[in-house]
Every structure is written in structure tokens, then in C-alpha cells.
Coordinates of N, CA and C in Angstrom, one line a residue:
X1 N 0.8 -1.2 0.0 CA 0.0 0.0 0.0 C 0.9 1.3 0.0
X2 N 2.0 1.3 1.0 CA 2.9 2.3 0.6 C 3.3 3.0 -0.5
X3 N 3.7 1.6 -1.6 CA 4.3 1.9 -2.7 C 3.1 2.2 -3.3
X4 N 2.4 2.3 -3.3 CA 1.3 2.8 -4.2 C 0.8 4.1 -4.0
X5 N 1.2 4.6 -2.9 CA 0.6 5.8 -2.7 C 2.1 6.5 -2.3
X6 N 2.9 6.3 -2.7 CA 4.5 7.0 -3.1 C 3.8 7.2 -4.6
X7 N 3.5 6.0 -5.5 CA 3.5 6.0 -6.9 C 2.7 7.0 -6.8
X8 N 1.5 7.2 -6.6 CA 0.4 8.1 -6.5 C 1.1 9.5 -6.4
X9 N 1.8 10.0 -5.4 CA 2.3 11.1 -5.1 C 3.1 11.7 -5.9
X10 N 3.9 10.3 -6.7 CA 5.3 10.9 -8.0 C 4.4 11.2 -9.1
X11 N 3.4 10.6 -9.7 CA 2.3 10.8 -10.7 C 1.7 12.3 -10.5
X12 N 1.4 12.8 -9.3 CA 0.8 13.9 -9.0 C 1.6 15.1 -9.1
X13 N 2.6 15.0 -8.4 CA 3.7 16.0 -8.9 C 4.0 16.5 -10.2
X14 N 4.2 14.7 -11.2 CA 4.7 15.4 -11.9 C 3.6 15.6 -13.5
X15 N 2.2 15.5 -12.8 CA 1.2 16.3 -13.8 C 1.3 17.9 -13.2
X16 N 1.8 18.2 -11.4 CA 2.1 19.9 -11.2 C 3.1 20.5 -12.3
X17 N 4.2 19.3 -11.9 CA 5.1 20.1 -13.2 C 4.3 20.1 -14.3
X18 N 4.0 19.2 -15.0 CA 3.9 19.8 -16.4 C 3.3 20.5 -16.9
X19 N 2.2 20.9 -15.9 CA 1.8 21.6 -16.0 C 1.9 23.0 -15.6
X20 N 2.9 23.6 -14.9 CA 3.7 24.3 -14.4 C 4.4 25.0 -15.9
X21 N 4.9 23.5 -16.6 CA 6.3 23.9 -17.8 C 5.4 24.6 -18.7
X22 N 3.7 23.9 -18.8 CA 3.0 24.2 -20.1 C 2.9 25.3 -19.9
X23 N 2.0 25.9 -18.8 CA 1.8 27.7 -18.2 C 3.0 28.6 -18.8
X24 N 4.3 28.2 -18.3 CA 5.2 29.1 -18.8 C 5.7 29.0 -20.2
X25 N 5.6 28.3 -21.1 CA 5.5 28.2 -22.0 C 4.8 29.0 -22.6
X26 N 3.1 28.6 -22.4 CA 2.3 29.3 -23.2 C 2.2 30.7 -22.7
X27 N 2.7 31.1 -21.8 CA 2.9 33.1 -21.3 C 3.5 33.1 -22.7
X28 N 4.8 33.2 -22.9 CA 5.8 33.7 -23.8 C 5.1 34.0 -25.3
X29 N 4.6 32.7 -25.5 CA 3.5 32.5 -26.7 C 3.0 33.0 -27.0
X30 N 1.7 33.5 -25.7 CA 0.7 34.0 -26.3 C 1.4 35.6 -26.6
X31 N 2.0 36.1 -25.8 CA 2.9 37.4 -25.8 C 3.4 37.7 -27.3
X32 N 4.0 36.3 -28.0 CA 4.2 36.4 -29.3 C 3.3 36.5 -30.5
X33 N 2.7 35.8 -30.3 CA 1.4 35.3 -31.1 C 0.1 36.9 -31.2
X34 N 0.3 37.3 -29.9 CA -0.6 38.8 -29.9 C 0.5 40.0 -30.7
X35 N 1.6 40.0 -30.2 CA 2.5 41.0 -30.9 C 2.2 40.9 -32.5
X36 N 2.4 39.6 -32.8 CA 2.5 39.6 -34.5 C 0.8 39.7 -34.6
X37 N -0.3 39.8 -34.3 CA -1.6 39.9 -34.5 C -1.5 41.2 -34.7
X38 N -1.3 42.4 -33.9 CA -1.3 43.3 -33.8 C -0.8 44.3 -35.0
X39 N 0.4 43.5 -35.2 CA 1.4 44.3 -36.4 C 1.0 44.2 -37.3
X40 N 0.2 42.9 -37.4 CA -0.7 42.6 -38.7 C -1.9 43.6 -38.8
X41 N -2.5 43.7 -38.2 CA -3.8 44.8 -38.2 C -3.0 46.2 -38.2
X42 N -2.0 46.9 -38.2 CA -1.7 47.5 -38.2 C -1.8 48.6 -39.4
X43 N -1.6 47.4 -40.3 CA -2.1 48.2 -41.6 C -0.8 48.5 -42.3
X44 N 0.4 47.8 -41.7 CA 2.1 48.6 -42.3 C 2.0 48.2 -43.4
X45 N 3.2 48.7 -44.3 CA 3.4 48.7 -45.6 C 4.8 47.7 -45.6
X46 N 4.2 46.4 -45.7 CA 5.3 45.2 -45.8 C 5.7 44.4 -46.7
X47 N 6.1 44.1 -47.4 CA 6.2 43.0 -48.5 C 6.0 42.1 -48.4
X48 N 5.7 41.4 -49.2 CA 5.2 39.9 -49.5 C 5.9 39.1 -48.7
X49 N 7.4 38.7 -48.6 CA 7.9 38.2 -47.8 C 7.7 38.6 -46.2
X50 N 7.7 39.6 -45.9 CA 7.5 40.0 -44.4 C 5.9 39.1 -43.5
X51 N 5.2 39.3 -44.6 CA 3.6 39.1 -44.7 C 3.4 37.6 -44.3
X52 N 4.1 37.2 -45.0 CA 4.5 35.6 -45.0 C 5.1 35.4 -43.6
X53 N 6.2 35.8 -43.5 CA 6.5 35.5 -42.1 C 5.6 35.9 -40.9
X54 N 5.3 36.7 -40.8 CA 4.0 36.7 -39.9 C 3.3 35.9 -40.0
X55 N 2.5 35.2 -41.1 CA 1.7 34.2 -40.8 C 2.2 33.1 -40.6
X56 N 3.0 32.7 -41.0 CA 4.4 31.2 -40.3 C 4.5 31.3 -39.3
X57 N 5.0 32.7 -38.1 CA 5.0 32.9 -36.7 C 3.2 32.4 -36.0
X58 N 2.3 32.9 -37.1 CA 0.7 32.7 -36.3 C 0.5 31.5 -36.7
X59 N 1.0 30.8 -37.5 CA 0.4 29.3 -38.0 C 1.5 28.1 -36.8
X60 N 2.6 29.1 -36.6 CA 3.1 28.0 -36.1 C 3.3 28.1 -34.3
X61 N 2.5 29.0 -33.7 CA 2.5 29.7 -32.9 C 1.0 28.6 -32.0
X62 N 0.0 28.6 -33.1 CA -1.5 27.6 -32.7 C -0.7 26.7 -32.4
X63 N 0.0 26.2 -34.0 CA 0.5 24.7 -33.4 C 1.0 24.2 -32.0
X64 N 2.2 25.3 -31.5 CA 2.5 24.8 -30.5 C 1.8 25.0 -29.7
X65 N 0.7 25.5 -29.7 CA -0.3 25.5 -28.3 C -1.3 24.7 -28.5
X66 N -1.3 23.8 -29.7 CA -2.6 22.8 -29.7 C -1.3 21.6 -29.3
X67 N -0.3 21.4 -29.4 CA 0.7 20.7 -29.0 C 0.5 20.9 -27.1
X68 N 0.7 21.8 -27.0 CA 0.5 21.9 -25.0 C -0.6 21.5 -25.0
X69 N -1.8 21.9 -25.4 CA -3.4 21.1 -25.0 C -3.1 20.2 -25.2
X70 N -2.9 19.3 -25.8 CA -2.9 17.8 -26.2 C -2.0 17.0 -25.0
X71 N -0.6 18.2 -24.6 CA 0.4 17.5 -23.8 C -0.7 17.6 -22.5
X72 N -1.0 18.3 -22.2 CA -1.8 18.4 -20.9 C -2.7 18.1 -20.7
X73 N -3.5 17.0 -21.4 CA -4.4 15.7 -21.5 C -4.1 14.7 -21.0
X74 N -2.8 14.5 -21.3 CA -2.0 13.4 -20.1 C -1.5 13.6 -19.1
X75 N -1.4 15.1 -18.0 CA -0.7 15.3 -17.0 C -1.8 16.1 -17.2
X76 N -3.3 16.1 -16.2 CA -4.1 17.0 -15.8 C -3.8 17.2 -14.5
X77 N -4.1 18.4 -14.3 CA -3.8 19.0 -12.5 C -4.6 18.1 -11.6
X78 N -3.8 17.3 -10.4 CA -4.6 16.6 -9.6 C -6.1 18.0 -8.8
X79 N -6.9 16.6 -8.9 CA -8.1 17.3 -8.6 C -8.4 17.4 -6.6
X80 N -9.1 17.6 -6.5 CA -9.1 18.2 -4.8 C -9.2 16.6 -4.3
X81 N -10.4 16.1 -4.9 CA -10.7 14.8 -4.7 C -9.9 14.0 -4.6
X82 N -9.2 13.9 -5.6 CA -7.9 12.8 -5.2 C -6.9 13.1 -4.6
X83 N -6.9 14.3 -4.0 CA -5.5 14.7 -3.6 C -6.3 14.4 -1.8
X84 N -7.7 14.7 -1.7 CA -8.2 14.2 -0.4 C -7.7 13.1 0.4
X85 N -8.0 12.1 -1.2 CA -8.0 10.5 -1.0 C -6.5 10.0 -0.5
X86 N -5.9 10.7 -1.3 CA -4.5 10.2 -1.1 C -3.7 10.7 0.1
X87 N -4.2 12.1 0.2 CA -4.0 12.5 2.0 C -5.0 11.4 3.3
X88 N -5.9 11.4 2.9 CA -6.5 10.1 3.9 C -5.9 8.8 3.6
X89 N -5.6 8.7 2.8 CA -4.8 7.0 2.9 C -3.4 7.2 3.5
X90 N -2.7 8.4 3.4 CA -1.3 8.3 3.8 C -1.8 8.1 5.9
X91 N -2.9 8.9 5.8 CA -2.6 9.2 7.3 C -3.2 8.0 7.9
X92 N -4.3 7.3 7.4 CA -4.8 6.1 7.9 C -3.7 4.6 7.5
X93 N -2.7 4.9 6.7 CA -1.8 4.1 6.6 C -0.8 4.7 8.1
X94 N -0.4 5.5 8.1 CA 0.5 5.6 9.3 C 0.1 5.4 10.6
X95 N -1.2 5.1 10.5 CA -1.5 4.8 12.0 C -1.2 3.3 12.2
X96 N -1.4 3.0 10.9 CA -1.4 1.3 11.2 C 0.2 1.1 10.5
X97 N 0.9 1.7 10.9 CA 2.4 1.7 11.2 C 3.1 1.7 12.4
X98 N 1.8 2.3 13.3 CA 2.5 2.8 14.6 C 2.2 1.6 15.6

């Protein structure tokens, strides 16, 4: 039972992190992804090439954030409930330790 609720605990953490990594990730992103929107509505006088790259930075900008949703399907934030469950098992296991 111990080892199960160690495994439970390492599982939990490390859906925090990843989801920790995804947040910070997607700050920087979205920060980019709005910059180049912006520039775009702007109305500048850019060249065809320029124009292009802007939409490469927006096209590839979704990607990586439908790439983080998808990563964060498999490492969802532990929910209250199971983080209950797993605090009442630790402590009802330590009694029957003592």
C-alpha cells in the first residue's frame, strides 16, 4: 500500500510540473502570437515576404499551443478529490504503522 501511494504522489507532482512547464511556455507565446496579430492589423506597408513570415509565426505559434493542450491531457492538475483520497490514505496508513 505504501508503494502505491509514493507511486500516486510521483504521478501527482509530476502532472504539477507539467503543467507548471505548459503555463510558462504558453505566457511567452501567447505574448508572441498577440505581438504579430497586432502588427498585422496594423495596416504597415510590408512585403510579401514580411507578410509571410507573420503568418508562419501565427500558424506555427496555434501549433505549439494545440501541441501543449494535447500535452496536458495526459498530465491534468490533480483534482481536490484525489489529492483528499491520497492525504486520507497516507494518514490512515500511518497509523497502522504505529
Amino acid at each position: 500500500m505504501q508503494e502505491q501511494i509514493a507511486r500516486a504522489d510521483r504521478l501527482a507532482a509530476i502532472g504539477q510540473l507539467a503543467a507548471g512547464v505548459a503555463h510558462e511556455i504558453r505566457n511567452p507565446l501567447a505574448s508572441i502570437s498577440g505581438a504579430i496579430q497586432l502588427l498585422k492589423s496594423a495596416e504597415l506597408d510590408l512585403d510579401a515576404d514580411h507578410t509571410a513570415l507573420m503568418e508562419i509565426i501565427l500558424r506555427e505559434s496555434r501549433r505549439l499551443d494545440n501541441i501543449l493542450t494535447d500535452f496536458l491531457l495526459y498530465a491534468p492538475p490533480e483534482s481536490d478529490h484525489v489529492a483528499n483520497v491520497i492525504s486520507s490514505t497516507k494518514r490512515f496508513s500511518q497509523r497502522l504503522d504505529c
